[in-house]
């Protein structure tokens, strides 16, 4: 098959961002398929370009790079402008690239524009990948405050789902939300994946910084901002100041990073550390040597559907996970007994939980083993790439317009 993948945040393991598209596309090309990714330059990616439009071959993947930079630190208006420019610019490739199946990976929802153009003007089979629920996410972040813009965005979201031969949701919560709001059933769940060979294989001769040695490291990796409740982690560290054995570590970047660095220095807080972004193949050593991973999303029903890649990577490294949502992740951790859930607005409760866990050495070995096992069984990138490819093949071979009657495959959550 010829697969064209529109995704604005493409990265390889040399970058500091998720590698889902890279991992899947690389496996598909190794099986003889042609994969072209149309992308831009994300601040956390390792991609670089010197011309307006540049084509690179990355491990067999044909990558069309639009020299358009996007960064979480940009203003809301700048990011919206970048999304729109990418949508219009990439539409040229929707018109001109040969394709058997086109995948439009959202957010942002504007990536649906080249998808719809490929679908209606070139008659391509369209798969719409819902990484999160746009425009709900944008509204939650305050990026779409005007009701008219919100109505237009919801209308466009519906058109993307309606036009797709298949909807691929990154979590069962997203899949169920789409079905409940719009009634569309032509969907499957293919969650974020993890590279078991990378995160599940101990990295030799790499130690964390000296200030973290012999500490129980609670690690967070990713965007440092309001949605990810980064202030909560700082307040929890303050509540744990008396515990010299517990250190909360953030590795990443984001709008709150400099503020938190300044607050840490002002309060001389020894058990709160922030480190810069690092490539995934360097980050893995920190994750493997940590004591616990934390996924502290802010309390919002919309975020109950999230599928954060850091969850899968932590489990693959054998790390029990503490998280804050009330959706599928909470149920998943309870069912597989590989983590804990706490109230996201209560740093005292989190500090108390961490203290209790630190004082009891008996719980972690079995929970760590269960974390590794469930990652191997459910989140292996090779297995999920095969599942995804089978779905794309079904779409390609189908003679129907939208993919009616596809089986609901959300049962992966039960293992």
mmCIF file of C-alpha atoms in Angstrom:
data_model
loop_
_atom_site.group_PDB
_atom_site.id
_atom_site.type_symbol
_atom_site.label_atom_id
_atom_site.label_comp_id
_atom_site.label_asym_id
_atom_site.label_seq_id
_atom_site.Cartn_x
_atom_site.Cartn_y
_atom_site.Cartn_z
ATOM 1 C CA UNK A 1 0.000 0.000 0.000
ATOM 2 C CA UNK A 2 0.887 3.640 -0.419
ATOM 3 C CA UNK A 3 0.160 5.368 2.900
ATOM 4 C CA UNK A 4 0.283 9.154 3.351
ATOM 5 C CA UNK A 5 0.293 10.327 6.972
ATOM 6 C CA UNK A 6 -0.463 13.968 7.860
ATOM 7 C CA UNK A 7 0.920 14.613 11.337
ATOM 8 C CA UNK A 8 2.336 17.920 12.532
ATOM 9 C CA UNK A 9 4.545 16.622 15.389
ATOM 10 C CA UNK A 10 6.679 13.863 13.846
ATOM 11 C CA UNK A 11 9.814 12.871 15.777
ATOM 12 C CA UNK A 12 12.321 10.025 15.922
ATOM 13 C CA UNK A 13 13.862 8.574 19.118
ATOM 14 C CA UNK A 14 16.607 11.184 18.778
ATOM 15 C CA UNK A 15 14.018 13.803 19.688
ATOM 16 C CA UNK A 16 12.237 14.448 22.977
ATOM 17 C CA UNK A 17 8.728 13.657 21.793
ATOM 18 C CA UNK A 18 6.500 10.646 21.195
ATOM 19 C CA UNK A 19 7.529 8.341 18.358
ATOM 20 C CA UNK A 20 4.246 6.558 17.595
ATOM 21 C CA UNK A 21 4.149 7.572 13.921
ATOM 22 C CA UNK A 22 7.855 6.871 13.439
ATOM 23 C CA UNK A 23 7.596 3.443 15.086
ATOM 24 C CA UNK A 24 4.513 2.379 13.145
ATOM 25 C CA UNK A 25 5.669 3.795 9.815
ATOM 26 C CA UNK A 26 9.088 2.184 10.113
ATOM 27 C CA UNK A 27 7.537 -1.239 10.688
ATOM 28 C CA UNK A 28 5.139 -0.769 7.774
ATOM 29 C CA UNK A 29 7.969 0.171 5.409
ATOM 30 C CA UNK A 30 9.947 -2.873 6.545
ATOM 31 C CA UNK A 31 6.968 -4.969 5.467
ATOM 32 C CA UNK A 32 7.093 -3.487 1.978
ATOM 33 C CA UNK A 33 4.608 -0.631 2.205
ATOM 34 C CA UNK A 34 5.360 2.926 1.100
ATOM 35 C CA UNK A 35 4.849 5.516 3.856
ATOM 36 C CA UNK A 36 5.080 9.274 3.366
ATOM 37 C CA UNK A 37 4.744 11.517 6.426
ATOM 38 C CA UNK A 38 3.880 15.190 5.904
ATOM 39 C CA UNK A 39 4.943 17.153 8.971
ATOM 40 C CA UNK A 40 6.311 20.408 10.366
ATOM 41 C CA UNK A 41 9.096 21.171 12.859
ATOM 42 C CA UNK A 42 8.042 20.755 16.473
ATOM 43 C CA UNK A 43 10.315 22.201 19.161
ATOM 44 C CA UNK A 44 10.638 18.798 20.877
ATOM 45 C CA UNK A 45 11.344 16.921 17.653
ATOM 46 C CA UNK A 46 14.785 16.241 16.220
ATOM 47 C CA UNK A 47 13.771 17.296 12.688
ATOM 48 C CA UNK A 48 15.616 20.111 10.955
ATOM 49 C CA UNK A 49 15.157 21.711 7.550
ATOM 50 C CA UNK A 50 17.068 24.363 5.616
ATOM 51 C CA UNK A 51 14.561 24.935 2.806
ATOM 52 C CA UNK A 52 10.890 25.900 2.835
ATOM 53 C CA UNK A 53 9.967 22.350 1.966
ATOM 54 C CA UNK A 54 12.419 19.521 2.391
ATOM 55 C CA UNK A 55 12.207 15.797 1.751
ATOM 56 C CA UNK A 56 14.219 13.412 3.901
ATOM 57 C CA UNK A 57 14.424 9.637 4.038
ATOM 58 C CA UNK A 58 14.398 8.559 7.674
ATOM 59 C CA UNK A 59 14.844 4.814 8.144
ATOM 60 C CA UNK A 60 12.879 4.086 4.985
ATOM 61 C CA UNK A 61 10.132 6.627 5.747
ATOM 62 C CA UNK A 62 9.684 9.394 3.204
ATOM 63 C CA UNK A 63 9.277 12.565 5.288
ATOM 64 C CA UNK A 64 8.025 15.805 3.733
ATOM 65 C CA UNK A 65 9.036 18.570 6.143
ATOM 66 C CA UNK A 66 7.282 21.914 5.924
ATOM 67 C CA UNK A 67 9.705 24.397 7.485
ATOM 68 C CA UNK A 68 7.100 25.679 9.882
ATOM 69 C CA UNK A 69 8.032 25.784 13.567
ATOM 70 C CA UNK A 70 5.569 25.015 16.348
ATOM 71 C CA UNK A 71 6.309 25.362 20.045
ATOM 72 C CA UNK A 72 4.127 25.025 23.147
ATOM 73 C CA UNK A 73 5.609 28.312 24.349
ATOM 74 C CA UNK A 74 4.128 30.230 21.416
ATOM 75 C CA UNK A 75 1.097 32.419 21.998
ATOM 76 C CA UNK A 76 -2.333 30.976 21.311
ATOM 77 C CA UNK A 77 -2.809 33.128 18.219
ATOM 78 C CA UNK A 78 0.610 32.163 16.857
ATOM 79 C CA UNK A 79 -0.113 28.467 17.306
ATOM 80 C CA UNK A 80 -3.537 28.725 15.666
ATOM 81 C CA UNK A 81 -1.930 30.563 12.757
ATOM 82 C CA UNK A 82 0.710 27.819 12.486
ATOM 83 C CA UNK A 83 -1.989 25.126 12.466
ATOM 84 C CA UNK A 84 -3.874 26.874 9.674
ATOM 85 C CA UNK A 85 -0.752 27.481 7.578
ATOM 86 C CA UNK A 86 0.222 23.822 7.898
ATOM 87 C CA UNK A 87 -3.286 22.724 6.897
ATOM 88 C CA UNK A 88 -3.287 24.864 3.767
ATOM 89 C CA UNK A 89 0.333 24.153 2.825
ATOM 90 C CA UNK A 90 0.041 20.390 3.320
ATOM 91 C CA UNK A 91 -3.117 20.303 1.212
ATOM 92 C CA UNK A 92 -0.847 20.495 -1.835
ATOM 93 C CA UNK A 93 0.409 17.033 -0.925
ATOM 94 C CA UNK A 94 -3.141 15.830 -0.366
ATOM 95 C CA UNK A 95 -3.775 16.730 -3.999
ATOM 96 C CA UNK A 96 -0.525 15.498 -5.524
ATOM 97 C CA UNK A 97 0.875 12.538 -3.578
ATOM 98 C CA UNK A 98 -0.209 9.076 -4.743
ATOM 99 C CA UNK A 99 -1.969 7.240 -1.932
ATOM 100 C CA UNK A 100 -4.096 4.196 -1.280
ATOM 101 C CA UNK A 101 -4.890 5.346 2.258
ATOM 102 C CA UNK A 102 -4.506 8.791 3.833
ATOM 103 C CA UNK A 103 -4.193 9.179 7.612
ATOM 104 C CA UNK A 104 -4.958 12.577 9.165
ATOM 105 C CA UNK A 105 -3.721 12.634 12.766
ATOM 106 C CA UNK A 106 -5.363 15.192 15.074
ATOM 107 C CA UNK A 107 -4.834 17.365 17.090
ATOM 108 C CA UNK A 108 -4.922 19.942 15.927
ATOM 109 C CA UNK A 109 -8.269 19.387 14.232
ATOM 110 C CA UNK A 110 -7.072 21.511 11.294
ATOM 111 C CA UNK A 111 -5.074 18.517 10.044
ATOM 112 C CA UNK A 112 -8.462 17.319 8.851
ATOM 113 C CA UNK A 113 -8.316 19.883 6.033
ATOM 114 C CA UNK A 114 -5.756 17.965 3.909
ATOM 115 C CA UNK A 115 -7.558 14.778 4.906
ATOM 116 C CA UNK A 116 -10.879 16.032 3.575
ATOM 117 C CA UNK A 117 -9.238 17.332 0.405
ATOM 118 C CA UNK A 118 -7.666 13.924 -0.233
ATOM 119 C CA UNK A 119 -11.005 12.255 0.482
ATOM 120 C CA UNK A 120 -13.320 14.391 -1.627
ATOM 121 C CA UNK A 121 -11.094 15.844 -4.361
ATOM 122 C CA UNK A 122 -8.879 12.814 -4.975
ATOM 123 C CA UNK A 123 -11.156 9.989 -3.835
ATOM 124 C CA UNK A 124 -8.656 8.614 -1.316
ATOM 125 C CA UNK A 125 -9.567 6.276 1.523
ATOM 126 C CA UNK A 126 -9.395 8.399 4.692
ATOM 127 C CA UNK A 127 -8.484 7.329 8.217
ATOM 128 C CA UNK A 128 -8.954 10.017 10.861
ATOM 129 C CA UNK A 129 -6.778 9.511 13.940
ATOM 130 C CA UNK A 130 -8.096 11.186 17.103
ATOM 131 C CA UNK A 131 -5.184 11.691 19.478
ATOM 132 C CA UNK A 132 -7.374 13.793 21.727
ATOM 133 C CA UNK A 133 -10.756 15.466 21.525
ATOM 134 C CA UNK A 134 -10.419 18.609 19.460
ATOM 135 C CA UNK A 135 -11.841 21.222 19.667
ATOM 136 C CA UNK A 136 -12.671 20.361 23.313
ATOM 137 C CA UNK A 137 -8.986 20.468 24.226
ATOM 138 C CA UNK A 138 -8.537 23.894 22.633
ATOM 139 C CA UNK A 139 -11.620 25.207 24.448
ATOM 140 C CA UNK A 140 -10.355 23.836 27.773
ATOM 141 C CA UNK A 141 -7.056 25.650 27.197
ATOM 142 C CA UNK A 142 -8.863 28.908 26.417
ATOM 143 C CA UNK A 143 -7.722 28.941 22.799
ATOM 144 C CA UNK A 144 -11.278 29.197 21.398
ATOM 145 C CA UNK A 145 -13.180 31.559 23.710
ATOM 146 C CA UNK A 146 -15.742 32.749 21.156
ATOM 147 C CA UNK A 147 -18.960 30.755 20.740
ATOM 148 C CA UNK A 148 -19.036 31.220 16.975
ATOM 149 C CA UNK A 149 -15.532 29.787 16.619
ATOM 150 C CA UNK A 150 -16.493 26.891 18.885
ATOM 151 C CA UNK A 151 -19.595 26.061 16.842
ATOM 152 C CA UNK A 152 -17.562 26.160 13.631
ATOM 153 C CA UNK A 153 -14.893 23.916 15.162
ATOM 154 C CA UNK A 154 -17.465 21.363 16.353
ATOM 155 C CA UNK A 155 -19.071 21.368 12.908
ATOM 156 C CA UNK A 156 -15.692 20.726 11.314
ATOM 157 C CA UNK A 157 -14.914 17.951 13.811
ATOM 158 C CA UNK A 158 -18.126 16.200 12.811
ATOM 159 C CA UNK A 159 -17.248 16.489 9.112
ATOM 160 C CA UNK A 160 -13.878 14.836 9.748
ATOM 161 C CA UNK A 161 -15.454 11.887 11.546
ATOM 162 C CA UNK A 162 -18.224 11.633 8.987
ATOM 163 C CA UNK A 163 -15.848 11.644 6.019
ATOM 164 C CA UNK A 164 -13.503 9.047 7.465
ATOM 165 C CA UNK A 165 -13.696 5.453 6.331
ATOM 166 C CA UNK A 166 -12.277 4.637 9.772
ATOM 167 C CA UNK A 167 -11.729 6.571 13.008
ATOM 168 C CA UNK A 168 -8.718 5.486 15.067
ATOM 169 C CA UNK A 169 -8.959 6.666 18.682
ATOM 170 C CA UNK A 170 -5.949 6.640 20.977
ATOM 171 C CA UNK A 171 -8.025 5.564 23.964
ATOM 172 C CA UNK A 172 -11.345 3.826 24.582
ATOM 173 C CA UNK A 173 -12.497 7.029 26.277
ATOM 174 C CA UNK A 174 -12.011 9.000 23.063
ATOM 175 C CA UNK A 175 -13.718 6.274 21.047
ATOM 176 C CA UNK A 176 -16.704 6.195 23.395
ATOM 177 C CA UNK A 177 -16.960 9.991 23.465
ATOM 178 C CA UNK A 178 -17.149 10.185 19.668
ATOM 179 C CA UNK A 179 -19.774 7.441 19.541
ATOM 180 C CA UNK A 180 -21.845 9.065 22.298
ATOM 181 C CA UNK A 181 -21.802 12.586 20.849
ATOM 182 C CA UNK A 182 -22.087 11.841 17.146
ATOM 183 C CA UNK A 183 -23.250 8.246 16.879
ATOM 184 C CA UNK A 184 -20.322 7.186 14.691
ATOM 185 C CA UNK A 185 -19.389 3.535 15.238
ATOM 186 C CA UNK A 186 -16.803 3.020 12.486
ATOM 187 C CA UNK A 187 -13.910 3.229 14.934
ATOM 188 C CA UNK A 188 -11.228 1.232 16.715
ATOM 189 C CA UNK A 189 -8.886 1.951 19.626
ATOM 190 C CA UNK A 190 -5.144 1.760 19.012
ATOM 191 C CA UNK A 191 -3.458 3.237 22.088
ATOM 192 C CA UNK A 192 -0.087 4.860 22.312
ATOM 193 C CA UNK A 193 2.662 2.280 22.205
ATOM 194 C CA UNK A 194 6.024 1.788 23.824
ATOM 195 C CA UNK A 195 9.345 0.559 22.536
ATOM 196 C CA UNK A 196 9.899 -2.454 24.769
ATOM 197 C CA UNK A 197 13.416 -2.988 23.450
ATOM 198 C CA UNK A 198 14.277 0.560 24.561
ATOM 199 C CA UNK A 199 12.389 1.027 27.830
ATOM 200 C CA UNK A 200 12.337 -2.614 28.885
ATOM 201 C CA UNK A 201 16.068 -3.247 28.485
ATOM 202 C CA UNK A 202 18.326 -1.951 31.291
ATOM 203 C CA UNK A 203 20.742 0.749 30.163
ATOM 204 C CA UNK A 204 24.236 -0.135 31.459
ATOM 205 C CA UNK A 205 26.764 2.326 32.873
ATOM 206 C CA UNK A 206 24.422 5.326 32.930
ATOM 207 C CA UNK A 207 23.665 6.853 36.310
ATOM 208 C CA UNK A 208 21.402 9.703 37.293
ATOM 209 C CA UNK A 209 23.000 12.899 38.666
ATOM 210 C CA UNK A 210 24.709 12.665 42.041
ATOM 211 C CA UNK A 211 21.985 14.653 43.800
ATOM 212 C CA UNK A 212 19.528 11.870 42.927
ATOM 213 C CA UNK A 213 21.661 8.929 44.005
ATOM 214 C CA UNK A 214 20.166 6.770 46.758
ATOM 215 C CA UNK A 215 16.885 8.722 46.536
ATOM 216 C CA UNK A 216 13.382 7.515 45.806
ATOM 217 C CA UNK A 217 12.828 9.418 42.559
ATOM 218 C CA UNK A 218 9.262 10.263 41.553
ATOM 219 C CA UNK A 219 9.637 11.100 37.861
ATOM 220 C CA UNK A 220 7.523 13.166 35.484
ATOM 221 C CA UNK A 221 8.484 13.510 31.823
ATOM 222 C CA UNK A 222 6.890 15.846 29.299
ATOM 223 C CA UNK A 223 5.290 19.255 29.091
ATOM 224 C CA UNK A 224 5.668 21.443 32.177
ATOM 225 C CA UNK A 225 2.448 23.430 32.314
ATOM 226 C CA UNK A 226 -1.017 23.904 33.773
ATOM 227 C CA UNK A 227 -2.741 20.985 32.033
ATOM 228 C CA UNK A 228 -0.106 18.633 33.409
ATOM 229 C CA UNK A 229 -0.541 20.025 36.922
ATOM 230 C CA UNK A 230 3.108 20.968 37.323
ATOM 231 C CA UNK A 231 2.360 23.334 40.227
ATOM 232 C CA UNK A 232 0.906 20.379 42.117
ATOM 233 C CA UNK A 233 4.261 18.606 41.947
ATOM 234 C CA UNK A 234 6.044 21.650 43.361
ATOM 235 C CA UNK A 235 3.561 21.990 46.233
ATOM 236 C CA UNK A 236 3.881 18.279 46.951
ATOM 237 C CA UNK A 237 7.662 18.619 47.173
ATOM 238 C CA UNK A 238 7.199 21.470 49.661
ATOM 239 C CA UNK A 239 4.962 19.243 51.768
ATOM 240 C CA UNK A 240 7.698 16.587 51.641
ATOM 241 C CA UNK A 241 10.573 18.907 52.555
ATOM 242 C CA UNK A 242 11.209 16.873 55.699
ATOM 243 C CA UNK A 243 11.577 13.654 53.667
ATOM 244 C CA UNK A 244 15.168 13.681 52.492
ATOM 245 C CA UNK A 245 14.702 10.293 50.836
ATOM 246 C CA UNK A 246 12.019 11.373 48.302
ATOM 247 C CA UNK A 247 12.795 13.611 45.301
ATOM 248 C CA UNK A 248 10.292 14.788 42.687
ATOM 249 C CA UNK A 249 11.968 15.127 39.279
ATOM 250 C CA UNK A 250 10.541 16.836 36.189
ATOM 251 C CA UNK A 251 12.227 16.339 32.816
ATOM 252 C CA UNK A 252 10.875 18.492 30.017
ATOM 253 C CA UNK A 253 9.936 21.988 28.978
ATOM 254 C CA UNK A 254 6.876 24.196 28.901
ATOM 255 C CA UNK A 255 5.279 27.471 29.887
ATOM 256 C CA UNK A 256 5.696 26.950 33.646
ATOM 257 C CA UNK A 257 9.250 25.662 33.594
ATOM 258 C CA UNK A 258 11.110 28.906 34.327
ATOM 259 C CA UNK A 259 8.581 29.933 36.965
ATOM 260 C CA UNK A 260 9.021 26.643 38.802
ATOM 261 C CA UNK A 261 12.817 26.814 38.536
ATOM 262 C CA UNK A 262 12.686 30.280 40.126
ATOM 263 C CA UNK A 263 10.352 29.096 42.899
ATOM 264 C CA UNK A 264 12.578 26.116 43.627
ATOM 265 C CA UNK A 265 15.605 28.379 43.963
ATOM 266 C CA UNK A 266 13.727 30.919 46.087
ATOM 267 C CA UNK A 267 12.479 28.260 48.499
ATOM 268 C CA UNK A 268 15.786 26.355 48.438
ATOM 269 C CA UNK A 269 13.769 23.196 47.956
ATOM 270 C CA UNK A 270 16.223 20.273 47.781
ATOM 271 C CA UNK A 271 13.686 17.592 46.845
ATOM 272 C CA UNK A 272 12.346 19.227 43.666
ATOM 273 C CA UNK A 273 14.451 19.067 40.495
ATOM 274 C CA UNK A 274 13.838 20.118 36.904
ATOM 275 C CA UNK A 275 16.013 18.899 34.042
ATOM 276 C CA UNK A 276 16.005 19.990 30.420
ATOM 277 C CA UNK A 277 14.459 18.050 27.583
ATOM 278 C CA UNK A 278 16.555 15.111 26.486
ATOM 279 C CA UNK A 279 16.320 12.616 23.610
ATOM 280 C CA UNK A 280 14.229 9.563 24.341
ATOM 281 C CA UNK A 281 17.243 7.274 24.080
ATOM 282 C CA UNK A 282 18.853 9.263 26.942
ATOM 283 C CA UNK A 283 15.665 9.722 28.947
ATOM 284 C CA UNK A 284 15.169 5.977 29.250
ATOM 285 C CA UNK A 285 17.970 5.603 31.830
ATOM 286 C CA UNK A 286 16.295 8.137 34.130
ATOM 287 C CA UNK A 287 12.928 6.411 33.822
ATOM 288 C CA UNK A 288 14.378 2.967 34.493
ATOM 289 C CA UNK A 289 16.185 4.117 37.639
ATOM 290 C CA UNK A 290 13.245 6.011 39.110
ATOM 291 C CA UNK A 291 11.088 4.698 41.944
ATOM 292 C CA UNK A 292 7.677 5.823 40.687
ATOM 293 C CA UNK A 293 6.296 7.619 37.642
ATOM 294 C CA UNK A 294 3.611 10.277 37.931
ATOM 295 C CA UNK A 295 1.030 11.409 35.367
ATOM 296 C CA UNK A 296 -0.633 14.373 37.123
ATOM 297 C CA UNK A 297 -3.182 15.724 34.640
ATOM 298 C CA UNK A 298 -5.458 18.487 35.904
ATOM 299 C CA UNK A 299 -8.929 17.469 37.055
ATOM 300 C CA UNK A 300 -11.210 17.832 34.017
ATOM 301 C CA UNK A 301 -13.652 15.289 32.527
ATOM 302 C CA UNK A 302 -12.169 15.856 29.072
ATOM 303 C CA UNK A 303 -8.745 14.679 30.252
ATOM 304 C CA UNK A 304 -10.220 11.405 31.495
ATOM 305 C CA UNK A 305 -9.954 10.264 27.863
ATOM 306 C CA UNK A 306 -6.229 11.043 27.558
ATOM 307 C CA UNK A 307 -3.684 8.489 26.364
ATOM 308 C CA UNK A 308 -0.321 9.903 27.551
ATOM 309 C CA UNK A 309 2.697 8.162 26.090
ATOM 310 C CA UNK A 310 4.603 8.622 29.349
ATOM 311 C CA UNK A 311 2.221 6.112 30.960
ATOM 312 C CA UNK A 312 3.128 3.318 28.540
ATOM 313 C CA UNK A 313 6.856 4.078 28.718
ATOM 314 C CA UNK A 314 6.853 4.010 32.516
ATOM 315 C CA UNK A 315 5.039 0.682 32.625
ATOM 316 C CA UNK A 316 7.486 -0.792 30.104
ATOM 317 C CA UNK A 317 10.344 0.235 32.396
ATOM 318 C CA UNK A 318 8.638 -1.546 35.286
ATOM 319 C CA UNK A 319 7.603 1.659 37.046
ATOM 320 C CA UNK A 320 4.366 1.752 39.026
ATOM 321 C CA UNK A 321 2.373 4.854 38.064
ATOM 322 C CA UNK A 322 0.524 7.458 40.117
ATOM 323 C CA UNK A 323 -2.111 9.385 38.151
ATOM 324 C CA UNK A 324 -5.030 11.784 38.642
ATOM 325 C CA UNK A 325 -7.806 11.127 36.115
ATOM 326 C CA UNK A 326 -11.146 9.372 36.649
ATOM 327 C CA UNK A 327 -11.330 7.677 33.253
ATOM 328 C CA UNK A 328 -9.917 4.582 31.619
ATOM 329 C CA UNK A 329 -6.416 4.984 33.135
ATOM 330 C CA UNK A 330 -7.822 4.774 36.664
ATOM 331 C CA UNK A 331 -9.743 1.608 35.779
ATOM 332 C CA UNK A 332 -6.717 0.194 33.979
ATOM 333 C CA UNK A 333 -4.334 0.671 36.916
ATOM 334 C CA UNK A 334 -6.871 -0.798 39.327
ATOM 335 C CA UNK A 335 -7.558 -3.825 37.139
ATOM 336 C CA UNK A 336 -3.915 -4.610 36.507
ATOM 337 C CA UNK A 337 -2.711 -3.504 39.969
ATOM 338 C CA UNK A 338 0.185 -1.470 38.638
ATOM 339 C CA UNK A 339 -0.460 1.999 40.043
ATOM 340 C CA UNK A 340 -2.447 4.450 42.143
ATOM 341 C CA UNK A 341 -4.952 7.286 41.653
ATOM 342 C CA UNK A 342 -5.222 10.388 43.847
ATOM 343 C CA UNK A 343 -7.090 13.717 43.867
ATOM 344 C CA UNK A 344 -5.250 16.102 41.562
ATOM 345 C CA UNK A 345 -5.975 19.229 43.629
ATOM 346 C CA UNK A 346 -4.537 17.967 46.923
ATOM 347 C CA UNK A 347 -0.728 18.078 47.308
ATOM 348 C CA UNK A 348 -1.011 17.069 50.977
ATOM 349 C CA UNK A 349 -2.790 13.855 49.978
ATOM 350 C CA UNK A 350 -0.119 13.076 47.390
ATOM 351 C CA UNK A 351 2.657 13.798 49.884
ATOM 352 C CA UNK A 352 0.994 11.499 52.398
ATOM 353 C CA UNK A 353 0.634 8.729 49.794
ATOM 354 C CA UNK A 354 4.290 9.002 48.791
ATOM 355 C CA UNK A 355 5.379 8.913 52.432
ATOM 356 C CA UNK A 356 3.327 5.802 53.122
ATOM 357 C CA UNK A 357 4.721 4.057 50.056
ATOM 358 C CA UNK A 358 8.288 5.040 50.911
ATOM 359 C CA UNK A 359 7.913 3.572 54.400
ATOM 360 C CA UNK A 360 6.672 0.219 53.081
ATOM 361 C CA UNK A 361 9.218 -1.677 50.944
ATOM 362 C CA UNK A 362 6.968 -4.688 50.349
ATOM 363 C CA UNK A 363 4.534 -3.432 47.678
ATOM 364 C CA UNK A 364 6.862 -2.392 44.861
ATOM 365 C CA UNK A 365 8.483 -5.608 43.517
ATOM 366 C CA UNK A 366 5.202 -7.301 42.588
ATOM 367 C CA UNK A 367 3.682 -4.091 41.232
ATOM 368 C CA UNK A 368 6.779 -3.441 39.125
ATOM 369 C CA UNK A 369 6.567 -6.942 37.654
ATOM 370 C CA UNK A 370 2.890 -6.446 36.821
ATOM 371 C CA UNK A 371 3.676 -3.108 35.154
ATOM 372 C CA UNK A 372 6.275 -4.708 32.884
ATOM 373 C CA UNK A 373 4.004 -7.624 32.061
ATOM 374 C CA UNK A 374 1.006 -5.503 31.107
ATOM 375 C CA UNK A 375 3.187 -3.255 28.933
ATOM 376 C CA UNK A 376 4.489 -6.293 27.049
ATOM 377 C CA UNK A 377 1.005 -7.687 26.614
ATOM 378 C CA UNK A 378 -0.914 -4.555 25.613
ATOM 379 C CA UNK A 379 1.371 -1.657 24.629
ATOM 380 C CA UNK A 380 4.094 -3.276 22.503
ATOM 381 C CA UNK A 381 4.660 -1.042 19.480
ATOM 382 C CA UNK A 382 5.193 -3.996 17.158
ATOM 383 C CA UNK A 383 1.882 -5.615 18.048
ATOM 384 C CA UNK A 384 -0.009 -2.321 17.814
ATOM 385 C CA UNK A 385 1.622 -1.447 14.488
ATOM 386 C CA UNK A 386 0.382 -4.793 13.169
ATOM 387 C CA UNK A 387 -3.138 -4.100 14.463
ATOM 388 C CA UNK A 388 -3.117 -0.660 12.847
ATOM 389 C CA UNK A 389 -1.804 -1.992 9.541
ATOM 390 C CA UNK A 390 -4.537 -4.632 9.469
ATOM 391 C CA UNK A 391 -7.121 -1.859 9.909
ATOM 392 C CA UNK A 392 -5.558 0.195 7.096
ATOM 393 C CA UNK A 393 -5.565 -2.868 4.850
ATOM 394 C CA UNK A 394 -9.244 -3.453 5.612
ATOM 395 C CA UNK A 395 -10.010 0.157 4.690
ATOM 396 C CA UNK A 396 -7.985 -0.075 1.478
ATOM 397 C CA UNK A 397 -9.734 -3.260 0.396
ATOM 398 C CA UNK A 398 -13.210 -2.135 1.422
ATOM 399 C CA UNK A 399 -15.608 -1.009 -1.291
ATOM 400 C CA UNK A 400 -17.777 0.897 1.194
ATOM 401 C CA UNK A 401 -17.597 4.663 1.628
ATOM 402 C CA UNK A 402 -17.313 5.034 5.396
ATOM 403 C CA UNK A 403 -16.229 1.841 7.140
ATOM 404 C CA UNK A 404 -19.623 0.680 8.393
ATOM 405 C CA UNK A 405 -19.892 -2.163 10.841
ATOM 406 C CA UNK A 406 -16.239 -2.510 11.824
ATOM 407 C CA UNK A 407 -15.795 -4.477 15.016
ATOM 408 C CA UNK A 408 -15.363 -2.554 18.241
ATOM 409 C CA UNK A 409 -11.837 -3.415 19.342
ATOM 410 C CA UNK A 410 -11.717 -1.414 22.549
ATOM 411 C CA UNK A 411 -11.375 -4.625 24.573
ATOM 412 C CA UNK A 412 -7.589 -4.166 24.615
ATOM 413 C CA UNK A 413 -8.081 -2.267 27.869
ATOM 414 C CA UNK A 414 -8.948 -5.508 29.631
ATOM 415 C CA UNK A 415 -5.728 -7.150 28.514
#
